[in-house]
Tab-separated table of C-alpha atoms in Angstrom:
chain	number	residue	atom	x	y	z
A	581	UNK	CA	-16.800	-36.129	63.246
A	582	UNK	CA	-19.737	-38.454	62.888
A	583	UNK	CA	-21.055	-39.143	59.409
A	584	UNK	CA	-24.761	-38.411	59.085
A	585	UNK	CA	-27.373	-39.884	56.835
A	586	UNK	CA	-30.950	-38.713	56.529
A	587	UNK	CA	-32.821	-41.981	56.233
A	588	UNK	CA	-36.505	-42.575	55.798
A	589	UNK	CA	-36.677	-44.427	59.086
A	590	UNK	CA	-39.065	-44.716	61.970
A	591	UNK	CA	-38.907	-43.817	65.612
A	592	UNK	CA	-38.362	-46.667	68.037
A	593	UNK	CA	-39.749	-44.613	70.935
A	594	UNK	CA	-42.674	-46.356	72.518
A	595	UNK	CA	-42.143	-49.671	70.726
A	596	UNK	CA	-40.531	-52.784	72.117
A	597	UNK	CA	-39.810	-54.517	68.817
A	598	UNK	CA	-39.623	-54.008	65.086
A	599	UNK	CA	-43.117	-55.479	64.695
A	600	UNK	CA	-44.501	-51.930	64.888
A	601	UNK	CA	-42.003	-50.318	62.558
A	602	UNK	CA	-44.423	-49.912	59.659
A	603	UNK	CA	-46.981	-48.172	61.874
A	604	UNK	CA	-44.928	-45.007	62.254
A	605	UNK	CA	-44.018	-42.252	59.824
A	606	UNK	CA	-40.238	-41.806	59.249
A	607	UNK	CA	-38.983	-38.848	61.258
A	608	UNK	CA	-35.491	-39.380	62.674
A	609	UNK	CA	-32.055	-38.214	61.659
A	610	UNK	CA	-29.427	-40.485	63.135
A	611	UNK	CA	-25.695	-40.828	62.714
A	612	UNK	CA	-24.536	-43.871	60.821
A	613	UNK	CA	-22.672	-45.073	63.899
A	614	UNK	CA	-25.792	-44.845	66.056
A	615	UNK	CA	-28.155	-46.299	63.511
A	616	UNK	CA	-26.075	-49.319	62.555
A	617	UNK	CA	-24.595	-50.119	65.940
A	618	UNK	CA	-26.856	-53.185	66.181
A	619	UNK	CA	-29.272	-55.304	64.199
A	620	UNK	CA	-32.274	-53.458	65.616
A	621	UNK	CA	-31.029	-50.234	64.055
A	622	UNK	CA	-30.407	-51.955	60.736
A	623	UNK	CA	-33.956	-53.335	60.825
A	624	UNK	CA	-35.231	-49.821	61.458
A	625	UNK	CA	-33.380	-48.585	58.388
A	626	UNK	CA	-34.728	-51.465	56.286
A	627	UNK	CA	-38.292	-50.742	57.393
A	628	UNK	CA	-37.740	-47.144	56.342
A	629	UNK	CA	-36.514	-48.286	52.941
A	630	UNK	CA	-39.726	-50.262	52.387
A	631	UNK	CA	-41.760	-47.281	53.546
A	632	UNK	CA	-39.930	-44.982	51.124
A	633	UNK	CA	-41.246	-47.018	48.198
A	634	UNK	CA	-44.664	-45.492	48.925
A	635	UNK	CA	-43.447	-41.934	48.418
A	636	UNK	CA	-45.598	-40.023	45.924
A	637	UNK	CA	-42.622	-39.748	43.579
A	638	UNK	CA	-42.346	-43.509	43.586
A	639	UNK	CA	-45.153	-46.081	43.926
A	640	UNK	CA	-47.350	-43.581	45.759
A	641	UNK	CA	-48.059	-41.921	42.400
A	642	UNK	CA	-45.453	-41.182	39.748
A	643	UNK	CA	-44.051	-44.574	38.819
A	644	UNK	CA	-47.515	-46.133	38.864
A	645	UNK	CA	-49.226	-43.386	36.856
A	646	UNK	CA	-46.512	-42.382	34.370
A	647	UNK	CA	-46.571	-45.600	32.262
A	648	UNK	CA	-50.379	-45.529	32.197
A	649	UNK	CA	-50.999	-41.880	31.379
A	650	UNK	CA	-48.462	-41.666	28.556
A	651	UNK	CA	-49.517	-44.955	26.961
A	652	UNK	CA	-53.272	-44.328	26.919
A	653	UNK	CA	-54.991	-45.872	29.945
A	654	UNK	CA	-55.567	-42.592	31.798
A	655	UNK	CA	-57.149	-39.218	31.036
A	656	UNK	CA	-57.897	-36.298	33.327
A	657	UNK	CA	-61.295	-35.740	34.892
A	658	UNK	CA	-60.566	-32.101	35.758
A	659	UNK	CA	-58.637	-29.150	34.371
A	660	UNK	CA	-56.722	-27.634	37.293
A	661	UNK	CA	-54.074	-28.697	39.817
A	662	UNK	CA	-53.074	-31.632	37.670
A	663	UNK	CA	-50.243	-34.083	38.343
A	664	UNK	CA	-48.060	-35.365	35.464
A	665	UNK	CA	-49.849	-33.051	33.052
A	666	UNK	CA	-46.670	-32.497	31.047
A	667	UNK	CA	-46.346	-36.260	30.534
A	668	UNK	CA	-49.971	-36.532	29.405
A	669	UNK	CA	-49.592	-33.586	27.031
A	670	UNK	CA	-46.197	-34.840	25.775
A	671	UNK	CA	-44.552	-31.485	26.545
A	672	UNK	CA	-41.892	-32.635	29.017
A	673	UNK	CA	-38.670	-30.634	29.231
A	674	UNK	CA	-35.528	-31.333	31.230
A	675	UNK	CA	-35.874	-28.192	33.335
A	676	UNK	CA	-39.344	-28.723	34.760
A	677	UNK	CA	-40.248	-32.340	34.084
A	678	UNK	CA	-42.706	-33.871	36.540
A	679	UNK	CA	-40.439	-36.903	36.604
A	680	UNK	CA	-37.409	-34.935	37.824
A	681	UNK	CA	-38.659	-35.470	41.367
A	682	UNK	CA	-38.800	-39.209	40.745
A	683	UNK	CA	-35.215	-39.221	39.497
A	684	UNK	CA	-34.060	-37.404	42.640
A	685	UNK	CA	-36.185	-39.479	45.014
A	686	UNK	CA	-35.118	-42.850	43.646
A	687	UNK	CA	-31.436	-41.950	43.784
A	688	UNK	CA	-31.942	-40.756	47.350
A	689	UNK	CA	-33.527	-44.116	48.125
A	690	UNK	CA	-30.563	-45.824	46.480
A	691	UNK	CA	-28.103	-43.972	48.669
A	692	UNK	CA	-29.989	-44.996	51.790
A	693	UNK	CA	-30.138	-48.611	50.635
A	694	UNK	CA	-26.409	-48.601	49.924
A	695	UNK	CA	-25.754	-47.463	53.482
A	696	UNK	CA	-27.794	-50.396	54.758
A	697	UNK	CA	-25.812	-52.814	52.606
A	698	UNK	CA	-22.480	-51.291	53.599
A	699	UNK	CA	-22.918	-50.878	57.355
A	700	UNK	CA	-25.214	-53.725	58.419
A	701	UNK	CA	-22.517	-56.455	58.301
A	702	UNK	CA	-20.600	-54.685	61.107
A	703	UNK	CA	-23.641	-54.206	63.352
A	704	UNK	CA	-23.857	-56.173	66.587
A	705	UNK	CA	-26.348	-59.012	66.554
A	706	UNK	CA	-27.479	-62.138	64.761
A	707	UNK	CA	-25.436	-63.008	61.677
A	708	UNK	CA	-28.517	-64.621	60.147
A	709	UNK	CA	-30.592	-61.476	60.614
A	710	UNK	CA	-27.825	-59.313	59.168
A	711	UNK	CA	-27.561	-61.530	56.104
A	712	UNK	CA	-31.317	-61.283	55.539
A	713	UNK	CA	-31.285	-57.515	55.972
A	714	UNK	CA	-28.564	-57.139	53.355
A	715	UNK	CA	-30.346	-59.561	51.021
A	716	UNK	CA	-33.645	-57.683	51.228
A	717	UNK	CA	-31.819	-54.388	50.742
A	718	UNK	CA	-30.171	-55.734	47.589
A	719	UNK	CA	-33.568	-56.658	46.172
A	720	UNK	CA	-34.857	-53.144	46.852
A	721	UNK	CA	-31.718	-51.765	45.195
A	722	UNK	CA	-32.401	-53.933	42.152
A	723	UNK	CA	-36.004	-52.723	42.068
A	724	UNK	CA	-34.881	-49.088	42.208
A	725	UNK	CA	-32.432	-49.564	39.338
A	726	UNK	CA	-35.131	-51.453	37.403
A	727	UNK	CA	-37.582	-48.580	37.821
A	728	UNK	CA	-34.992	-45.981	36.850
A	729	UNK	CA	-33.780	-47.773	33.721
A	730	UNK	CA	-37.330	-48.222	32.433
A	731	UNK	CA	-38.118	-44.523	32.837
A	732	UNK	CA	-34.867	-42.880	31.782
A	733	UNK	CA	-33.441	-45.284	29.182
A	734	UNK	CA	-34.522	-47.208	26.118
A	735	UNK	CA	-35.574	-50.873	26.456
A	736	UNK	CA	-32.879	-53.542	26.439
A	737	UNK	CA	-33.586	-54.564	22.844
A	738	UNK	CA	-33.232	-51.039	21.449
A	739	UNK	CA	-29.777	-52.174	20.364
A	740	UNK	CA	-28.778	-55.751	19.657
A	741	UNK	CA	-26.634	-56.046	22.781
A	742	UNK	CA	-27.994	-53.386	25.131
A	743	UNK	CA	-25.005	-51.134	24.471
A	744	UNK	CA	-27.025	-47.898	24.460
A	745	UNK	CA	-27.122	-45.469	27.377
A	746	UNK	CA	-28.651	-46.772	30.576
A	747	UNK	CA	-28.538	-45.067	33.965
A	748	UNK	CA	-26.013	-44.395	36.698
A	749	UNK	CA	-25.700	-47.632	38.629
A	750	UNK	CA	-24.929	-46.853	42.264
A	751	UNK	CA	-23.616	-49.713	44.375
A	752	UNK	CA	-21.944	-47.661	47.120
A	753	UNK	CA	-23.054	-44.703	49.259
A	754	UNK	CA	-22.255	-41.480	47.451
A	755	UNK	CA	-20.306	-38.716	49.163
A	756	UNK	CA	-19.670	-35.237	47.842
A	757	UNK	CA	-15.972	-36.065	47.575
A	758	UNK	CA	-16.606	-39.089	45.330
A	759	UNK	CA	-15.976	-38.932	41.581
A	760	UNK	CA	-19.015	-37.875	39.570
A	761	UNK	CA	-21.041	-40.874	38.418
A	762	UNK	CA	-21.663	-41.608	34.774
A	763	UNK	CA	-24.241	-43.612	32.897
A	764	UNK	CA	-23.709	-47.322	32.397
A	765	UNK	CA	-25.035	-49.071	29.328
A	766	UNK	CA	-28.450	-50.718	29.558
A	767	UNK	CA	-26.737	-54.124	29.442
A	768	UNK	CA	-24.492	-53.161	32.365
A	769	UNK	CA	-27.499	-51.827	34.247
A	770	UNK	CA	-29.405	-55.084	33.851
A	771	UNK	CA	-26.333	-57.094	34.794
A	772	UNK	CA	-26.159	-55.177	38.076
A	773	UNK	CA	-29.879	-55.734	38.684
A	774	UNK	CA	-29.611	-59.458	38.020
A	775	UNK	CA	-26.527	-59.789	40.243
A	776	UNK	CA	-28.280	-58.137	43.180
A	777	UNK	CA	-31.292	-60.406	42.769
A	778	UNK	CA	-29.302	-63.620	42.375
A	779	UNK	CA	-27.061	-62.698	45.318
A	780	UNK	CA	-30.157	-62.185	47.456
A	781	UNK	CA	-31.775	-65.432	46.309
A	782	UNK	CA	-28.608	-67.315	47.271
A	783	UNK	CA	-28.835	-65.829	50.765
A	784	UNK	CA	-32.535	-66.262	51.500
A	785	UNK	CA	-33.797	-69.423	53.162
A	786	UNK	CA	-36.885	-71.320	52.004
A	787	UNK	CA	-39.216	-70.079	54.744
A	788	UNK	CA	-40.216	-67.060	52.637
A	789	UNK	CA	-40.426	-64.925	55.748
A	790	UNK	CA	-38.710	-61.555	55.832
A	791	UNK	CA	-36.471	-60.344	58.629
A	792	UNK	CA	-39.156	-57.848	59.712
A	793	UNK	CA	-42.184	-59.356	61.396
A	794	UNK	CA	-44.883	-56.705	60.997
A	795	UNK	CA	-47.601	-57.169	58.407
A	796	UNK	CA	-47.714	-60.060	55.948
A	797	UNK	CA	-44.990	-61.990	54.164
A	798	UNK	CA	-46.082	-60.352	50.894
A	799	UNK	CA	-44.941	-56.995	52.293
A	800	UNK	CA	-41.272	-58.010	52.200
A	801	UNK	CA	-38.891	-59.517	49.723
A	802	UNK	CA	-38.212	-63.215	50.238
A	803	UNK	CA	-36.734	-65.918	48.033
A	804	UNK	CA	-40.052	-66.497	46.277
A	805	UNK	CA	-40.961	-62.861	45.635
A	806	UNK	CA	-37.397	-62.123	44.549
A	807	UNK	CA	-37.576	-64.949	42.031
A	808	UNK	CA	-40.800	-63.407	40.717
A	809	UNK	CA	-39.127	-60.027	40.292
A	810	UNK	CA	-36.153	-61.701	38.603
A	811	UNK	CA	-38.498	-63.445	36.155
A	812	UNK	CA	-39.891	-60.034	35.210
A	813	UNK	CA	-36.394	-58.572	34.867
A	814	UNK	CA	-35.378	-61.468	32.615
A	815	UNK	CA	-38.456	-60.783	30.484
A	816	UNK	CA	-37.363	-57.172	30.009
A	817	UNK	CA	-33.832	-58.368	29.297
A	818	UNK	CA	-35.117	-60.714	26.566
A	819	UNK	CA	-33.622	-63.618	28.486
A	820	UNK	CA	-36.540	-65.788	27.492
A	821	UNK	CA	-35.290	-69.162	28.698
A	822	UNK	CA	-34.531	-67.843	32.172
A	823	UNK	CA	-37.804	-65.896	32.373
A	824	UNK	CA	-39.759	-69.013	31.424
A	825	UNK	CA	-37.910	-71.254	33.876
A	826	UNK	CA	-38.385	-68.952	36.862
A	827	UNK	CA	-42.022	-68.169	36.122
A	828	UNK	CA	-42.665	-71.882	35.654
A	829	UNK	CA	-41.036	-72.734	38.993
A	830	UNK	CA	-43.059	-70.102	40.856
A	831	UNK	CA	-46.344	-71.205	39.315
A	832	UNK	CA	-45.671	-74.881	39.975
A	833	UNK	CA	-44.450	-74.143	43.513
A	834	UNK	CA	-48.082	-73.572	44.581
A	835	UNK	CA	-47.185	-70.896	47.123
A	836	UNK	CA	-49.660	-68.588	45.427
A	837	UNK	CA	-53.111	-69.344	44.041
A	838	UNK	CA	-55.063	-67.459	41.404
A	839	UNK	CA	-58.218	-65.861	42.705
A	840	UNK	CA	-61.482	-67.076	41.296
A	841	UNK	CA	-63.668	-64.889	39.113
A	842	UNK	CA	-66.053	-64.501	42.058
A	843	UNK	CA	-63.325	-63.301	44.444
A	844	UNK	CA	-61.369	-61.055	42.081
A	845	UNK	CA	-63.107	-57.705	42.692
A	846	UNK	CA	-63.123	-58.110	46.475
A	847	UNK	CA	-59.360	-58.707	46.475
A	848	UNK	CA	-58.843	-55.001	45.779
A	849	UNK	CA	-60.531	-53.951	49.029
A	850	UNK	CA	-59.050	-54.138	52.493
A	851	UNK	CA	-55.411	-54.547	53.434
A	852	UNK	CA	-54.953	-58.314	53.692
A	853	UNK	CA	-52.950	-59.728	50.751
A	854	UNK	CA	-54.876	-62.056	48.476
A	855	UNK	CA	-53.820	-65.595	47.610
A	856	UNK	CA	-52.267	-64.413	44.340
A	857	UNK	CA	-50.375	-61.426	45.732
A	858	UNK	CA	-46.612	-61.960	45.620
A	859	UNK	CA	-45.296	-58.545	46.681
A	860	UNK	CA	-47.243	-55.482	47.726
A	861	UNK	CA	-46.502	-52.332	49.702
A	862	UNK	CA	-48.207	-52.282	53.073
A	863	UNK	CA	-50.274	-49.412	54.396
A	864	UNK	CA	-49.703	-48.572	58.065
A	865	UNK	CA	-52.517	-49.410	60.454
A	866	UNK	CA	-53.129	-45.763	61.299
A	867	UNK	CA	-52.323	-44.354	57.859
A	868	UNK	CA	-53.669	-40.812	57.633
A	869	UNK	CA	-52.062	-39.564	54.423
A	870	UNK	CA	-53.233	-39.436	50.849
A	871	UNK	CA	-51.599	-42.199	48.874
A	872	UNK	CA	-52.202	-43.450	45.384
A	873	UNK	CA	-55.922	-43.964	45.910
A	874	UNK	CA	-56.804	-40.289	46.339
A	875	UNK	CA	-56.111	-39.668	42.656
A	876	UNK	CA	-58.673	-42.304	41.627
A	877	UNK	CA	-61.373	-42.032	44.316
A	878	UNK	CA	-64.745	-41.484	42.670
A	879	UNK	CA	-66.194	-39.672	45.693
A	880	UNK	CA	-63.355	-37.102	45.602
A	881	UNK	CA	-63.220	-36.845	49.382
A	882	UNK	CA	-59.659	-35.569	49.181
A	883	UNK	CA	-60.269	-33.211	46.223
A	884	UNK	CA	-57.293	-34.888	44.472
A	885	UNK	CA	-59.398	-37.053	42.143
A	886	UNK	CA	-58.132	-36.642	38.582
A	887	UNK	CA	-57.183	-39.947	36.897
A	888	UNK	CA	-60.068	-41.446	34.944
A	889	UNK	CA	-59.931	-44.477	32.683
A	890	UNK	CA	-59.950	-43.903	28.949
A	891	UNK	CA	-62.444	-45.557	26.667
A	892	UNK	CA	-59.342	-46.912	24.918
A	893	UNK	CA	-58.946	-49.173	27.960
A	894	UNK	CA	-62.494	-49.814	29.144
A	895	UNK	CA	-63.606	-50.664	25.614
A	896	UNK	CA	-61.277	-53.691	25.669
A	897	UNK	CA	-63.342	-55.518	28.297
A	898	UNK	CA	-66.347	-57.620	27.428
A	899	UNK	CA	-69.595	-56.931	29.275
A	900	UNK	CA	-69.087	-60.119	31.302
A	901	UNK	CA	-65.442	-59.543	32.259
A	902	UNK	CA	-65.052	-59.183	36.039
A	903	UNK	CA	-62.213	-56.728	35.395
A	904	UNK	CA	-64.482	-54.516	33.312
A	905	UNK	CA	-66.757	-51.557	33.839
A	906	UNK	CA	-69.468	-53.205	35.946
A	907	UNK	CA	-67.211	-54.723	38.613
A	908	UNK	CA	-63.903	-52.839	38.689
A	909	UNK	CA	-64.829	-49.240	37.895
A	910	UNK	CA	-66.833	-46.523	39.607
A	911	UNK	CA	-68.946	-44.368	37.305
A	912	UNK	CA	-69.095	-40.725	38.328
A	913	UNK	CA	-70.370	-37.544	36.674
A	914	UNK	CA	-67.945	-34.615	36.920
A	915	UNK	CA	-69.265	-31.302	35.608
A	916	UNK	CA	-71.952	-33.167	33.666
A	917	UNK	CA	-69.429	-35.522	32.046
A	918	UNK	CA	-69.382	-39.204	32.964
A	919	UNK	CA	-66.047	-40.725	33.931
A	920	UNK	CA	-64.916	-44.160	35.046
A	921	UNK	CA	-62.470	-44.554	37.938
A	922	UNK	CA	-60.674	-47.784	38.753
A	923	UNK	CA	-61.536	-49.607	41.965
A	924	UNK	CA	-57.980	-50.898	42.344
A	925	UNK	CA	-57.158	-47.833	44.446
A	926	UNK	CA	-60.252	-46.182	45.907
A	927	UNK	CA	-59.129	-43.629	48.446
A	928	UNK	CA	-56.668	-42.341	50.998
A	929	UNK	CA	-56.346	-42.393	54.790
A	930	UNK	CA	-58.513	-45.216	56.228
A	931	UNK	CA	-59.649	-46.150	52.706
A	932	UNK	CA	-56.098	-46.552	51.371
A	933	UNK	CA	-55.158	-50.033	50.218
A	934	UNK	CA	-51.764	-51.674	49.579
A	935	UNK	CA	-50.043	-51.054	46.245
A	936	UNK	CA	-49.645	-54.373	44.476
A	937	UNK	CA	-46.311	-54.746	42.669
A	938	UNK	CA	-46.232	-58.437	41.687
A	939	UNK	CA	-49.156	-60.848	41.278
A	940	UNK	CA	-49.389	-64.459	40.170
A	941	UNK	CA	-51.483	-63.513	37.145
A	942	UNK	CA	-48.517	-61.568	35.781
A	943	UNK	CA	-46.263	-64.608	36.221
A	944	UNK	CA	-48.647	-66.611	34.037
A	945	UNK	CA	-48.445	-63.912	31.371
A	946	UNK	CA	-44.651	-63.787	31.678
A	947	UNK	CA	-44.537	-67.553	31.175
A	948	UNK	CA	-46.906	-67.335	28.198
A	949	UNK	CA	-44.763	-64.721	26.447
A	950	UNK	CA	-41.458	-66.396	27.239
A	951	UNK	CA	-42.863	-69.766	26.125
A	952	UNK	CA	-43.020	-68.685	22.480
A	953	UNK	CA	-39.805	-66.650	22.574
A	954	UNK	CA	-37.533	-69.241	24.168
A	955	UNK	CA	-35.167	-71.512	22.266
A	956	UNK	CA	-37.721	-74.303	21.966
A	957	UNK	CA	-41.146	-72.625	21.780
A	958	UNK	CA	-44.054	-74.157	23.662
A	959	UNK	CA	-47.375	-72.977	22.246
A	960	UNK	CA	-49.313	-75.409	24.441
A	961	UNK	CA	-48.213	-73.678	27.645
A	962	UNK	CA	-48.567	-70.209	26.088
A	963	UNK	CA	-52.168	-70.873	25.084
A	964	UNK	CA	-52.946	-72.511	28.429
A	965	UNK	CA	-51.672	-69.502	30.400
A	966	UNK	CA	-53.476	-67.035	28.166
A	967	UNK	CA	-56.742	-68.948	28.403
A	968	UNK	CA	-56.391	-69.285	32.169
A	969	UNK	CA	-56.119	-65.533	32.738
A	970	UNK	CA	-58.670	-64.639	30.074
A	971	UNK	CA	-61.271	-67.066	31.425
A	972	UNK	CA	-60.593	-66.090	35.025
A	973	UNK	CA	-61.611	-62.606	33.939
A	974	UNK	CA	-64.466	-63.706	31.703
A	975	UNK	CA	-65.696	-67.273	31.959
A	976	UNK	CA	-67.455	-66.913	28.606
A	977	UNK	CA	-64.290	-65.959	26.730
A	978	UNK	CA	-63.510	-68.140	23.754
A	979	UNK	CA	-60.647	-70.634	23.980
A	980	UNK	CA	-57.524	-69.545	22.119
A	981	UNK	CA	-55.383	-71.914	20.111
A	982	UNK	CA	-52.780	-69.598	18.631
A	983	UNK	CA	-50.076	-71.049	16.409
A	984	UNK	CA	-47.751	-68.130	15.610
A	985	UNK	CA	-45.416	-66.160	17.834
A	986	UNK	CA	-46.820	-62.841	16.631
A	987	UNK	CA	-50.362	-63.876	17.516
A	988	UNK	CA	-49.342	-64.998	20.994
A	989	UNK	CA	-47.357	-61.821	21.723
A	990	UNK	CA	-50.240	-59.639	20.603
A	991	UNK	CA	-52.639	-61.639	22.776
A	992	UNK	CA	-50.300	-61.409	25.761
A	993	UNK	CA	-49.967	-57.639	25.364
A	994	UNK	CA	-53.735	-57.274	25.197
A	995	UNK	CA	-54.204	-59.429	28.272
A	996	UNK	CA	-51.468	-57.609	30.180
A	997	UNK	CA	-53.214	-54.336	29.434
A	998	UNK	CA	-56.536	-55.627	30.731
A	999	UNK	CA	-55.207	-57.585	33.712
A	1000	UNK	CA	-52.512	-55.144	34.884
A	1001	UNK	CA	-54.243	-51.831	34.137
A	1002	UNK	CA	-53.179	-49.013	36.510
A	1003	UNK	CA	-50.337	-51.165	37.888
A	1004	UNK	CA	-47.558	-49.313	36.071
A	1005	UNK	CA	-46.751	-51.523	33.078
A	1006	UNK	CA	-48.411	-50.440	29.831
A	1007	UNK	CA	-45.819	-48.043	28.394
A	1008	UNK	CA	-42.951	-50.413	29.142
A	1009	UNK	CA	-44.781	-53.368	27.585
A	1010	UNK	CA	-45.416	-51.465	24.376
A	1011	UNK	CA	-41.869	-50.152	24.149
A	1012	UNK	CA	-40.090	-53.443	24.799
A	1013	UNK	CA	-42.288	-55.057	22.114
A	1014	UNK	CA	-41.628	-52.120	19.768
A	1015	UNK	CA	-45.272	-51.116	19.517
A	1016	UNK	CA	-46.383	-47.551	18.794
A	1017	UNK	CA	-48.446	-45.561	21.277
A	1018	UNK	CA	-51.983	-44.987	20.036
A	1019	UNK	CA	-54.337	-42.851	22.124
A	1020	UNK	CA	-57.861	-41.862	21.087
A	1021	UNK	CA	-59.902	-40.867	24.137
A	1022	UNK	CA	-57.493	-38.135	25.244
A	1023	UNK	CA	-57.282	-34.374	24.727
A	1024	UNK	CA	-53.577	-33.608	24.024
A	1025	UNK	CA	-52.604	-32.298	20.606
A	1026	UNK	CA	-50.030	-35.091	20.433
A	1027	UNK	CA	-51.940	-38.320	20.907
A	1028	UNK	CA	-49.871	-40.924	19.089
A	1029	UNK	CA	-46.154	-41.633	19.303
A	1030	UNK	CA	-44.002	-44.022	17.300
A	1031	UNK	CA	-41.986	-46.486	19.322
A	1032	UNK	CA	-38.720	-44.673	18.536
A	1033	UNK	CA	-39.997	-41.191	19.509
A	1034	UNK	CA	-37.526	-39.471	21.848
A	1035	UNK	CA	-40.399	-38.230	24.014
A	1036	UNK	CA	-41.160	-41.739	25.252
A	1037	UNK	CA	-38.021	-41.580	27.405
A	1038	UNK	CA	-37.903	-39.040	30.210
A	1039	UNK	CA	-35.032	-36.539	30.312
A	1040	UNK	CA	-32.464	-36.466	33.042
A	1041	UNK	CA	-32.975	-33.361	35.218
A	1042	UNK	CA	-31.125	-30.439	33.679
A	1043	UNK	CA	-29.506	-29.689	37.048
A	1044	UNK	CA	-27.979	-33.180	37.069
A	1045	UNK	CA	-26.561	-32.785	33.572
A	1046	UNK	CA	-25.258	-29.265	34.213
A	1047	UNK	CA	-23.571	-30.253	37.466
A	1048	UNK	CA	-21.912	-33.387	36.099
A	1049	UNK	CA	-19.964	-33.242	32.848
A	1050	UNK	CA	-19.948	-37.048	32.765
A	1051	UNK	CA	-23.738	-37.231	32.561
A	1052	UNK	CA	-25.100	-37.388	29.024
A	1053	UNK	CA	-28.631	-36.160	28.383
A	1054	UNK	CA	-31.183	-38.275	26.547
A	1055	UNK	CA	-31.719	-37.424	22.851
A	1056	UNK	CA	-34.341	-34.804	22.102
A	1057	UNK	CA	-33.759	-32.808	25.278
């Protein structure tokens, strides 16, 4: 009997090469033997894995909105048909959590990725292409584990050695007959993430071109973009020396260039990656769906508009900051109340834009933070990176010359909030730096949360815990 796998893949009918793979919605169900009989099939599966990252339970909504709405960057502009309302209201339960779908979706993605890694080496075709396919798949697997551990487990530094509960680390396709998985520690989880990334980096060549040819190089993982992701992982792992070294190499490599103040706002329109984009999720040429932008579009063409910026966020920008209200937000009255909606994602269908995951500006902020945390602190570089990003945003910003680690970290966190708003980072930044959540311009009864509050970590779905005696639930649920 053939083994079957439902993969988020695309139809090859009507196309002569994989260049068009990202222009088609995933529809097919193929046997593993058929799908991985040759390199072309493995490429199809890999294209589907990239496409799956845009699912609404992943970067198409949940994983981008969750860290922003719980930490205070987002409020609702309407009262009905809300998404992630339980997260906003801090009333999540394990039975009906909005993030249960994310847990299920990401583990489904992991299973598909593991099939790619397992079966591609035996496919007929170029050994070089097969090696690249497996390498890119390992980076996606690392990204999936990274997303899961940040949502469903405490930060690495919650214990001195990361020995607290992490997530189930899946490195093989899971069959019903397999033993029930159990949660690894956070340290073990990060070790698996780092191994996948370093294995991939060792395989990639220096061309920084993915094995799939459609779209732009920033739409696929390459040696350079994988190093950027690894630098971010090291930051979360408190591996300061390694985070600094990698961020420093990427910045000095000159493959990416910071946008100017004048070009910043325009970089969030259209579908061509900017000079500072390192990795972003492509939108198909004929994309007709909703996407992340429909939840922010000020015109409300889709009727899904709901995520407005809080004054907690917009009040942080100076009047002359290009990232602020005048340039990067749409002002719209809803039922006689004025709201501000980010221009980073402005609509769906033909208005949909790529979801940016890694940008050069973040690498500068990673280097700035790691510079004062590493074994031999470097306040000169930390201040230089901070001033670079601050003055790119606002040319009239004063020049910082900070001399204490605490001052630099606080400045980095502030700049990360302003620079990376709506890009899915705020909650994780506050938690890994052991900062409390303080929300003012929001309506929930529970506005503020201490950094050790159980409700800052999402529960595992109750069905998962009930079905698997090895799976321990998070505290408080």
